[in-house]
Coordinates of C-alpha atoms in Angstrom, one line a residue:
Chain A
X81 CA -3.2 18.0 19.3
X82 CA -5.8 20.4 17.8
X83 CA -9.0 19.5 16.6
X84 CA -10.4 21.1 13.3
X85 CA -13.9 21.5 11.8
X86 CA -14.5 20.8 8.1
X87 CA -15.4 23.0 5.9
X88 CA -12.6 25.1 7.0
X89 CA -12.0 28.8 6.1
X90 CA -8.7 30.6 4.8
X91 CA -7.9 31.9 8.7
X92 CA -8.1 28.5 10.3
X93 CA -6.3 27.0 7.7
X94 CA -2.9 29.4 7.2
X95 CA -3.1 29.2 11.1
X96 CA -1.8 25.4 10.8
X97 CA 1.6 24.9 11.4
X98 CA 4.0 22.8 9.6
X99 CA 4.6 19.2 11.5
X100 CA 1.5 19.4 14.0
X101 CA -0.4 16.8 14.8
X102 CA -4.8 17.7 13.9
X103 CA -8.0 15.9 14.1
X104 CA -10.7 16.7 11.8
X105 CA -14.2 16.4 11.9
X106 CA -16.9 17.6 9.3
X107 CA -17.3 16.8 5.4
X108 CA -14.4 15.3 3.8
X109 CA -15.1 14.2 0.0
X110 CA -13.0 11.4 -1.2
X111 CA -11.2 11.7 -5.1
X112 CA -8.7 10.3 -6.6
X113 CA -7.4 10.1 -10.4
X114 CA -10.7 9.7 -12.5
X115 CA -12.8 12.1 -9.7
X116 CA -9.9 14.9 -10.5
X117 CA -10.2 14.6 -14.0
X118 CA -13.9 15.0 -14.1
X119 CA -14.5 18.0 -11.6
X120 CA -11.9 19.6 -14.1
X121 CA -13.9 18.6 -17.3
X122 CA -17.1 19.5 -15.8
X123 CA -18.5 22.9 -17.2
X124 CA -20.4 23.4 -14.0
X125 CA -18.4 21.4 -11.1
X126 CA -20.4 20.3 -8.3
X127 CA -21.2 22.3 -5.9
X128 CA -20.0 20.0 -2.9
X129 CA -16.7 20.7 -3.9
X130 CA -16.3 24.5 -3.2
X131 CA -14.3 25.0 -0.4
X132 CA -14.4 21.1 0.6
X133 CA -11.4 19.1 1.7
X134 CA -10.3 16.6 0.0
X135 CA -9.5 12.8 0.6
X136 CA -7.5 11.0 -2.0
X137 CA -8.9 7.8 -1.2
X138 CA -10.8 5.1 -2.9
X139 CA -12.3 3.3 -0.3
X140 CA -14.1 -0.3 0.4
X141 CA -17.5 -0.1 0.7
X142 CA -20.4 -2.0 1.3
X143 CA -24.4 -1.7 1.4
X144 CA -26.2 -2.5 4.8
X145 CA -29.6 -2.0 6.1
X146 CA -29.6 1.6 7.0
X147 CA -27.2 2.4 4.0
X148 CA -23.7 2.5 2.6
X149 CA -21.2 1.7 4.9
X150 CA -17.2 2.8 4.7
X151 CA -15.2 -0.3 5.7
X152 CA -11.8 0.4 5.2
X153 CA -10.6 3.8 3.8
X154 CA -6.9 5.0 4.2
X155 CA -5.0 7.2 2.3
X156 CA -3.9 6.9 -1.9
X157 CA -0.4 7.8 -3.2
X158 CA -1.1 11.8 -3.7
X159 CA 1.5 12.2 -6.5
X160 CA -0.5 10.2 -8.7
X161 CA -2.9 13.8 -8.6
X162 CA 0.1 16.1 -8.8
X163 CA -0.8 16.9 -13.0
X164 CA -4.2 18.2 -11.4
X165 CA -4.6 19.0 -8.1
X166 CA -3.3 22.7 -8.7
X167 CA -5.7 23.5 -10.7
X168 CA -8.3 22.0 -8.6
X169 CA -7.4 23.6 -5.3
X170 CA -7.4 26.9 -7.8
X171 CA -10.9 26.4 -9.0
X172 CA -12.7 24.6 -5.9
X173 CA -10.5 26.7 -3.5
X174 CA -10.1 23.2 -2.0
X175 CA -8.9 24.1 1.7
X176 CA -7.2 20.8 2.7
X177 CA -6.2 17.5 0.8
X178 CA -6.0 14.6 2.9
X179 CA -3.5 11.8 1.2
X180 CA 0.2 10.3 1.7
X181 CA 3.1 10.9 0.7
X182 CA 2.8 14.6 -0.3
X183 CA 2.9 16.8 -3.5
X184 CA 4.7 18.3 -5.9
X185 CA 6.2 22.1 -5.7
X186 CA 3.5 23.2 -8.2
X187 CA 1.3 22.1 -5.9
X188 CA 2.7 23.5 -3.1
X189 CA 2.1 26.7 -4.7
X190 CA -1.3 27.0 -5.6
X191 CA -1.7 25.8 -1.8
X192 CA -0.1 29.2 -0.8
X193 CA -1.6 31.6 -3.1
X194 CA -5.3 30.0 -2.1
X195 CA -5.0 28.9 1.6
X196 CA -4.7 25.2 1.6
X197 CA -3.0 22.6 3.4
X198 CA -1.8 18.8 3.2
X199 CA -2.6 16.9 5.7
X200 CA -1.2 13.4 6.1
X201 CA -2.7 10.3 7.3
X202 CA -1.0 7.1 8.4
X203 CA -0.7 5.2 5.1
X204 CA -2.2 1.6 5.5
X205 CA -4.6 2.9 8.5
X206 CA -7.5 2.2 6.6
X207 CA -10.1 0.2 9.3
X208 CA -8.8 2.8 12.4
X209 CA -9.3 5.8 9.4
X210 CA -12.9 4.3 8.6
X211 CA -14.0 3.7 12.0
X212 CA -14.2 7.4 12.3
X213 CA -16.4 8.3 9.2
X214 CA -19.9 8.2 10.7
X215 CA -21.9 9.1 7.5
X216 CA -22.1 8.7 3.9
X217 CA -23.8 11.7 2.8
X218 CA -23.6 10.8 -0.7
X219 CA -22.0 10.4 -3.6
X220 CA -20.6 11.9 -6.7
X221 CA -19.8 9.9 -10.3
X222 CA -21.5 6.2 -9.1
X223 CA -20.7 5.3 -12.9
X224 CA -16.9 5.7 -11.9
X225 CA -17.1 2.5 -9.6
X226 CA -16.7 2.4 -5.3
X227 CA -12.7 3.1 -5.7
X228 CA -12.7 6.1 -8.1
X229 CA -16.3 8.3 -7.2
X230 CA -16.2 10.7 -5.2
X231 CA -17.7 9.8 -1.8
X232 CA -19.1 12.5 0.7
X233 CA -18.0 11.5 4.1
X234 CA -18.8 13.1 7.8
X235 CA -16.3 12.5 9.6
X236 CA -15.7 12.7 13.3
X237 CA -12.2 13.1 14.9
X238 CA -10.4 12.1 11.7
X239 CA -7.3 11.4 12.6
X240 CA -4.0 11.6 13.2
X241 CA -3.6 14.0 10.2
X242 CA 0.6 15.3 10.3
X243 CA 0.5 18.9 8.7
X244 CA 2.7 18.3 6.3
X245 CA 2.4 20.6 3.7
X246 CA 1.6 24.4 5.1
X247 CA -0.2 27.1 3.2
X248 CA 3.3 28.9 3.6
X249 CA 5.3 27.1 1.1
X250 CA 6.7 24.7 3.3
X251 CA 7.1 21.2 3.4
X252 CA 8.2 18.8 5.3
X253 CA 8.5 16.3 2.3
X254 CA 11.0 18.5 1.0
X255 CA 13.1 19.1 4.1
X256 CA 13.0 14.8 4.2
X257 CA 14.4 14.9 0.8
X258 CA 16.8 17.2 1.8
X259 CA 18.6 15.4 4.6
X260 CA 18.1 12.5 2.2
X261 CA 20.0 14.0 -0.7
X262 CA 22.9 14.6 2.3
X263 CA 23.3 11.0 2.8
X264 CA 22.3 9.4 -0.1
X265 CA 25.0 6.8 -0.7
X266 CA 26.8 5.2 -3.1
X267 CA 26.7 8.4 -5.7
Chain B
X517 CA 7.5 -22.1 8.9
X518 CA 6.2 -22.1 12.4
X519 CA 3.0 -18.7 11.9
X520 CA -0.4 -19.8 12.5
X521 CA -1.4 -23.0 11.4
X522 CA -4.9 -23.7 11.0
X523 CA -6.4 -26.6 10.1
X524 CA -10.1 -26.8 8.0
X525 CA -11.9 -30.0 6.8
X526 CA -12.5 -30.4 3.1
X527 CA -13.6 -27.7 1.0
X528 CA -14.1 -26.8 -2.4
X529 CA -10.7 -25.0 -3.8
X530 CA -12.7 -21.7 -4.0
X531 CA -13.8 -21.7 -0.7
X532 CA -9.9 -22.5 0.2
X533 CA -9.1 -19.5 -1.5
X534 CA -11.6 -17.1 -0.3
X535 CA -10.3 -18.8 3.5
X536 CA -6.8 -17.6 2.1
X537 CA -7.4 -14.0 1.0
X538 CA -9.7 -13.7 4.0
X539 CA -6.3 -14.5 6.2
X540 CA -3.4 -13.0 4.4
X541 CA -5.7 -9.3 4.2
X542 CA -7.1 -9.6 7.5
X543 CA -3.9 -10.4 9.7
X544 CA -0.8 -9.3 8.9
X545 CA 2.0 -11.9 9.3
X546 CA 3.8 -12.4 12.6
X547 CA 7.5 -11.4 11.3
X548 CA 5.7 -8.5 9.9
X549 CA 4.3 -7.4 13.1
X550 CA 7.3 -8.0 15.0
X551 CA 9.1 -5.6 12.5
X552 CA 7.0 -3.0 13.1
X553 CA 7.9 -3.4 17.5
X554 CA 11.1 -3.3 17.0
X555 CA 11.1 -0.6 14.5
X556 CA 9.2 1.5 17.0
X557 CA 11.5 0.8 19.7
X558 CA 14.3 2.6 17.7
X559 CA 12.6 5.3 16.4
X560 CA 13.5 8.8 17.9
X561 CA 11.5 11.1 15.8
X562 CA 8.3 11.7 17.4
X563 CA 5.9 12.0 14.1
X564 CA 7.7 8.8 12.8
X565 CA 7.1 7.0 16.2
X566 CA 3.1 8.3 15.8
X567 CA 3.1 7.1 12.4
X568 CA 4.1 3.2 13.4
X569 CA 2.0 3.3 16.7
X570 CA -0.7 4.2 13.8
X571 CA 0.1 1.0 12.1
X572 CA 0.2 -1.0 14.7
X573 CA -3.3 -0.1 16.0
X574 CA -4.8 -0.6 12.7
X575 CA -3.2 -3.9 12.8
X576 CA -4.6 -4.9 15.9
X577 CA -8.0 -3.4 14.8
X578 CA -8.7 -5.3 11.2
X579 CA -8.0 -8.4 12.5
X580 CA -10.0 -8.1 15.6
X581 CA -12.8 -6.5 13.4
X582 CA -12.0 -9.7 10.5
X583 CA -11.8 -6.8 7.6
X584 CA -8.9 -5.9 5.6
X585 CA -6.6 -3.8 7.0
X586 CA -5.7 -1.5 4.2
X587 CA -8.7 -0.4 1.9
X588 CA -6.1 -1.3 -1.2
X589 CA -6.7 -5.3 -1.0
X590 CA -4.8 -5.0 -4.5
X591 CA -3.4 -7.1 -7.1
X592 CA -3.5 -10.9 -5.3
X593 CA 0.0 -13.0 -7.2
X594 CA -0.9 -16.5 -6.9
X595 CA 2.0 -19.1 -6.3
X596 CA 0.8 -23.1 -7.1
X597 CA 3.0 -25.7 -6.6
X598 CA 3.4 -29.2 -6.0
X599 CA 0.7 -31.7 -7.6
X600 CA -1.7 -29.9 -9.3
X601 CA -4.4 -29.9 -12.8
X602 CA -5.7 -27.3 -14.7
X603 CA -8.9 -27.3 -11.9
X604 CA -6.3 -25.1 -9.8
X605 CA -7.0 -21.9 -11.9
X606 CA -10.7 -22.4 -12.4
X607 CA -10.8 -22.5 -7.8
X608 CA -8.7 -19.7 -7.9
X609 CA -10.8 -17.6 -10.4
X610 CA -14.0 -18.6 -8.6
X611 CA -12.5 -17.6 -5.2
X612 CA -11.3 -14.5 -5.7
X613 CA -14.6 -13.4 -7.7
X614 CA -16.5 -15.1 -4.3
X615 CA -13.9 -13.3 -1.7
X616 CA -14.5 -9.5 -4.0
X617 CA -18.4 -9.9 -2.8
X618 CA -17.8 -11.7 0.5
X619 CA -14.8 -10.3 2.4
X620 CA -14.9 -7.8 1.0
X621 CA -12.1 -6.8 -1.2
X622 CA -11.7 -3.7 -3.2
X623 CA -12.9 -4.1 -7.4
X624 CA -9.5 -2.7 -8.8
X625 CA -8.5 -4.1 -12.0
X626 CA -9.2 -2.4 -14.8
X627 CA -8.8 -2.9 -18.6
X628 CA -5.5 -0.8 -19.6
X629 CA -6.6 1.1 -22.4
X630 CA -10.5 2.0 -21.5
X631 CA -10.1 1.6 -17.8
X632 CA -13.5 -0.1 -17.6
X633 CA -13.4 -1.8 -13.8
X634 CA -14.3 -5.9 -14.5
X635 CA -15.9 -5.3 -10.9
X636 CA -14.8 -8.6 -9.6
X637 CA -10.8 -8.4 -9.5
X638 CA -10.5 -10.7 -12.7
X639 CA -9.6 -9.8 -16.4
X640 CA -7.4 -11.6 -19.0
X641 CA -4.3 -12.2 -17.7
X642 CA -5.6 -11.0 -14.0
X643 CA -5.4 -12.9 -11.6
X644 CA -1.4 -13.5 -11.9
X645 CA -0.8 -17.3 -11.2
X646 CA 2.9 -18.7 -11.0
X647 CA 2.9 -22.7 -11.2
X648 CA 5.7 -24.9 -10.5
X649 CA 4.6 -28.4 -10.3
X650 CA 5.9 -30.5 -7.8
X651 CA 5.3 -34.7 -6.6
X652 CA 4.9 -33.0 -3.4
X653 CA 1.0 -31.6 -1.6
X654 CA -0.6 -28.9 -3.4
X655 CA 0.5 -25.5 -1.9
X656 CA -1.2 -21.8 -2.9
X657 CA 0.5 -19.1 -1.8
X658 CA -1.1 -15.3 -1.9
X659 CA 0.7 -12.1 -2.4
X660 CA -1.9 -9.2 -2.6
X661 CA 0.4 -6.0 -4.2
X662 CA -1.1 -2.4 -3.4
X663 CA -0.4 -0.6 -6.2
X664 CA 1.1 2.1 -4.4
X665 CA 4.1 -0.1 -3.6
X666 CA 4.1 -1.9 -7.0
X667 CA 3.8 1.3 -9.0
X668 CA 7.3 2.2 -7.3
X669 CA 8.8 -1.1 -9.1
X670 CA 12.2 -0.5 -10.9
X671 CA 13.9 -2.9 -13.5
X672 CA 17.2 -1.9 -15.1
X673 CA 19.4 -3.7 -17.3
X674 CA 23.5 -2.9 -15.6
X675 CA 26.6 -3.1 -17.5
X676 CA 28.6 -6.1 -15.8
X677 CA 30.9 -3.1 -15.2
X678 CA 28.8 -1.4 -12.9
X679 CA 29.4 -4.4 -10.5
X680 CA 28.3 -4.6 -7.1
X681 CA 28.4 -0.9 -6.6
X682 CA 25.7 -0.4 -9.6
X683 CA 23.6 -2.9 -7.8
X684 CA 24.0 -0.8 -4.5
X685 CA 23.0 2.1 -6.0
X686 CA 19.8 1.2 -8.2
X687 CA 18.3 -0.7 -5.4
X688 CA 18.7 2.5 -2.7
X689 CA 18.0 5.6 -5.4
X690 CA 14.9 2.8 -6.0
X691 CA 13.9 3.3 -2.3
X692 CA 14.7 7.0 -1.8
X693 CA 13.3 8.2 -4.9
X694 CA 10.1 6.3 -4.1
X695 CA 9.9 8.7 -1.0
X696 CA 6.5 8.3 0.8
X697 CA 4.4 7.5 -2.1
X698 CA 4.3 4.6 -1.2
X699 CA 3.8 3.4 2.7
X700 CA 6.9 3.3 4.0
X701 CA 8.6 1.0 5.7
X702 CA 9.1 -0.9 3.2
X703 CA 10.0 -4.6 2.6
X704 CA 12.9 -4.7 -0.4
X705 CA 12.3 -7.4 -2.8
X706 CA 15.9 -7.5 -5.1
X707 CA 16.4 -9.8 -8.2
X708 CA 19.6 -9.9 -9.6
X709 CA 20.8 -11.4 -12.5
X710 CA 18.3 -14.1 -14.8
X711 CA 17.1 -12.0 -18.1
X712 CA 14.9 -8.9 -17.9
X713 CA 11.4 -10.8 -17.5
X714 CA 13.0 -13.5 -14.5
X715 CA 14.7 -10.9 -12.6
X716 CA 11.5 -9.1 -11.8
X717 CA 10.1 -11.8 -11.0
X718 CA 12.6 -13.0 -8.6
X719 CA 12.7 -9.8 -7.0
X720 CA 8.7 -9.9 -6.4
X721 CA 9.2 -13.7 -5.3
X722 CA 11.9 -12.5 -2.6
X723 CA 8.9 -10.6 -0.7
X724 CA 7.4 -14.1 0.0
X725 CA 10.3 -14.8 2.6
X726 CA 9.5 -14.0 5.8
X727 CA 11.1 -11.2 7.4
X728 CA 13.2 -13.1 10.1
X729 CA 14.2 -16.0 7.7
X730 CA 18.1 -16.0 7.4
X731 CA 19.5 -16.5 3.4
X732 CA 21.5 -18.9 3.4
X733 CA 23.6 -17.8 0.5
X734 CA 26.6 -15.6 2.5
X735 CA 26.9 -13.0 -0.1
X736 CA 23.6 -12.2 -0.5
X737 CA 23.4 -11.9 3.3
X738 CA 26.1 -9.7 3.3
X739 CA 24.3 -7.3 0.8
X740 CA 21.2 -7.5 2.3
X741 CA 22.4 -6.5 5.7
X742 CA 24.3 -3.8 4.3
X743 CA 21.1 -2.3 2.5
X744 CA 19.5 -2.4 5.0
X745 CA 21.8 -0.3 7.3
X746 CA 22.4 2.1 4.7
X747 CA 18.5 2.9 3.7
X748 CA 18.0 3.0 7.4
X749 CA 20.5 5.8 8.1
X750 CA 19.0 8.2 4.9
X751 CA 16.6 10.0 7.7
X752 CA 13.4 8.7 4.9
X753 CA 11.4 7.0 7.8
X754 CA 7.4 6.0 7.9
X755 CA 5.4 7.4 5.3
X756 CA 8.5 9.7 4.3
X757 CA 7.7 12.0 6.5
X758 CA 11.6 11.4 8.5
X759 CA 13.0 9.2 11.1
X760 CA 15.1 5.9 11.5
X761 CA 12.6 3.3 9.8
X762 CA 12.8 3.4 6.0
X763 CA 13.0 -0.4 5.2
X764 CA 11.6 -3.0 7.4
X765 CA 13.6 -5.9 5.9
X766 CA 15.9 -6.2 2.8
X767 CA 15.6 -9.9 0.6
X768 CA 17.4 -10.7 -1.9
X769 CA 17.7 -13.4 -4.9
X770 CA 20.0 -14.2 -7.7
X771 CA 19.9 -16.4 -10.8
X772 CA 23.3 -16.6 -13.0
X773 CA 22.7 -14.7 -16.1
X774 CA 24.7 -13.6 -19.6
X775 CA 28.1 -12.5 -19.3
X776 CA 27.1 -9.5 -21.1
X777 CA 24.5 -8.7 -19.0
X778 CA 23.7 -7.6 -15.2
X779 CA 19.8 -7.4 -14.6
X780 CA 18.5 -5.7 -11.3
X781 CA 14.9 -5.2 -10.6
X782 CA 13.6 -3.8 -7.3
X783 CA 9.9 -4.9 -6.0
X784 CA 8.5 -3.7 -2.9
X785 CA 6.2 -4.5 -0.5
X786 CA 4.3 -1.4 1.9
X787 CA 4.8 -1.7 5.8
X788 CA 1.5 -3.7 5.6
X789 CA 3.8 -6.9 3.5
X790 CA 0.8 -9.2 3.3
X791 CA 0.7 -13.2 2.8
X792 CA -0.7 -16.3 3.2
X793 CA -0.4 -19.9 2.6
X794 CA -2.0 -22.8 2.2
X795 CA -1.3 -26.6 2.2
X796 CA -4.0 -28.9 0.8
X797 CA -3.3 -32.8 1.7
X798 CA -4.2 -35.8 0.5
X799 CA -7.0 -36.4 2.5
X800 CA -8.3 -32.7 1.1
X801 CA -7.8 -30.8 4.4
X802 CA -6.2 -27.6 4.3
X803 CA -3.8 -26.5 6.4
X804 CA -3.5 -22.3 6.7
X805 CA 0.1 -20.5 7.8
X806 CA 2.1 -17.1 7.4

């Protein structure tokens, strides 16, 4: 199991291979529907986002003493970003998305021409997932609400992240669905 | 139902219901948990066997830590019955406003069209309550629904024709086409039959069994085992990512409907099938389960 610093750069990240097992640590930025829509629509996007990896998350929060405080914080269905997330990795050159369930082939695409991987967490996870974020560094769209903004995490040995989508063009969503197609019954 | 029973001294109805989102988000049910074991114990593929171990631990974690275990507390479905006034909704609205700022619990419903956040999980129409009044002690059941699991609902309206096979085949192309969107392995909630509105309910309602409870009806037994056999062999497996694990349990419920028509719905619950229940006596003492 490999540990990997975030930001990463493009050598680290086509170096990842398809079905290993990582553990992150660095700046992860949460962002999910409304977060995707508005780095898009913004004329400058915010800096924080260049070369970042992504977390499609919207996670519970509350405020403490010495600050905000990430209480649970798992993974979000990452389809529901599959209308923008190409063009987000394109313009960001986002270098890893952290989410469940995987993404679509246009996707999968923009992830090979940039350098970008999928990495996916244990859906559910969300207090083992949030007891590694140490920081909240900040935050991006408050008006959005604590689900939807787009939270700037430090995170130490985040983890287990599956490589599941490679900066190849491979997937192992798609090679599921193909041994799924196989035995799919009653058609 | 024999899963934790915990007794508390009189409270007001929204502190009883802040108790009862507190429990059914914090711990996950027994049968649920024992699911999971077993499911481990026959898994083969070693990222699939990671994947429940994962699950398992965060189990173990939010209810050691008393915080909810998935960050998507969700859409809490209410279930009233026995004895009951229209108090009941006015508790339940309190406590789930007191239980957003307390537990806490995620702010997640929106209005549909501007997509404003209410910030405290109510709205018209939100929370969901079901009532069916009883001569019997008042009993709340909870149901919070991730929306990732809900958003993968299915409702389909079968020519009789189709006949058993039809039902067969919505309910798994339901399941597989969902992939890992949502968090598999999945609890199957099936309604068949009733009109287009009942059936979905009835499938939701099926989720509220617990996963080791036997039907009693012998054909829908028979269909549940075999669905659950079949999704198991398709190679989906936790969070779609392959292995032998792609539906913890398989419930289903039936209500005699047109002769002209055959309703199916599909509901389903994530690996993390959350519930609890509780019974308020006489005396005003409410007694907690799963």
């Amino acid at each position: 199991m490999d540990q990997i610093s975030s930001p990463m750069d493009e050598r680290t990240v086509r170096g990842l291979r398809l079905g290993e097992t990582v553990f992150l640590s660095g700046e992860i930025v949460t962002a999910r529907d409304a977060a995707h829509v508005r780095a898009l629509s913004a004329a400058d996007g915010p800096k924080e986002l260049n070369g970042a990896t992504l977390f499609h998350c919207g996670p519970i929060m509350t405020i403490e003493k010495e600050g905000r405080k990430v209480i649970a914080a798992g993974p979000t269905t990452s389809a529901r970003m599959n209308g923008t997330a190409a063009d987000m990795i394109r313009r960001y050159g986002i270098r890893a998305v952290i989410g469940k369930g995987g993404m679509s082939s246009t996707v999968l695409d923009a992830m090979r021409e940039t350098g970008c991987v999928y990495l996916a967490a244990v859906g559910g996870t969300a207090v083992s997932l949030a007891e590694r974020i140490i920081n909240v560094n900040g935050v991006l769209w408050p008006d959005l609400g604590p689900a939807e903004a787009a939270w700037i995490l430090e995170a130490e040995n985040f983890g287990p992240l599956t490589v599941a989508m490679d900066a190849a063009g491979n997937s192992m969503y798609d090679n599921v669905k193909r041994t799924v197609d196989r035995t799919r019954p009653y058609s | 139902m024999r899963y934790t029973v915990m007794i508390k001294v009189p409270e007001p109805l929204e502190d009883v219901i802040v108790n009862l989102l507190r429990l059914a988000n914090t711990k996950l049910p027994e049968d649920v948990g024992w699911a999971l074991e077993a499911a481990a114990a026959w898994e083969t593929n070693e990222t699939a066997y990671a994947q429940l171990g994962g699950m398992m631990e965060n189990v173990r974690k939010a209810e050691f830590k008393g915080v909810p275990m998935c960050q998507d507390t969700g859409i809490p479905v209410f279930y009233v019955t026995g004895r009951m006034d229209a108090s009941v909704e006015d508790g339940i609205r309190k406590g789930l406003r007191k239980a957003t700022d307390t537990i806490p619990l995620r702010p997640n419903t929106v209005h549909p069209l501007t997509r404003l956040n209410s910030g405290d999980n109510l709205g018209d129409g939100m929370p969901l309550i079901r009532y069916v009044p009883t001569d019997d002690d008042l009993e709340i059941t909870v149901l919070p629904k991730g929306a990732g699991a809900e958003n993968m609902s299915r409702t389909a309206m079968l020519d009789p024709a189709d006949g058993i096979d039809g039902i067969k085949k919505f309910v798994t192309d339901a399941v597989l086409d969902a992939g890992g969107r949502l968090c598999p392995p999945t609890v199957v909630g099936v309604g068949i039959g009733g009109t287009a509105d009942s059936c979905t309910s009835m499938a939701k309602e099926a989720l509220l069994r617990p996963l080791d409870h036997v039907n009693p009806a012998a054909d829908e037994r028979a269909l549940e085992d075999e669905l659950f056999m079949t999704l198991n062999s398709c190679g989906l497996g936790p969070m779609g990512l392959g292995g032998n694990t792609t539906v913890l349990r398989v419930h289903v419920r039936t209500a005699y409907c047109h002769t002209a028509s055959l309703p199916v719905a599909v509901n389903l619950n994530c690996w993390a099938a959350r519930r609890a229940t509780v019974r308020i006596k006489r005396d005003g003492t409410a007694e907690y389960r799963q």
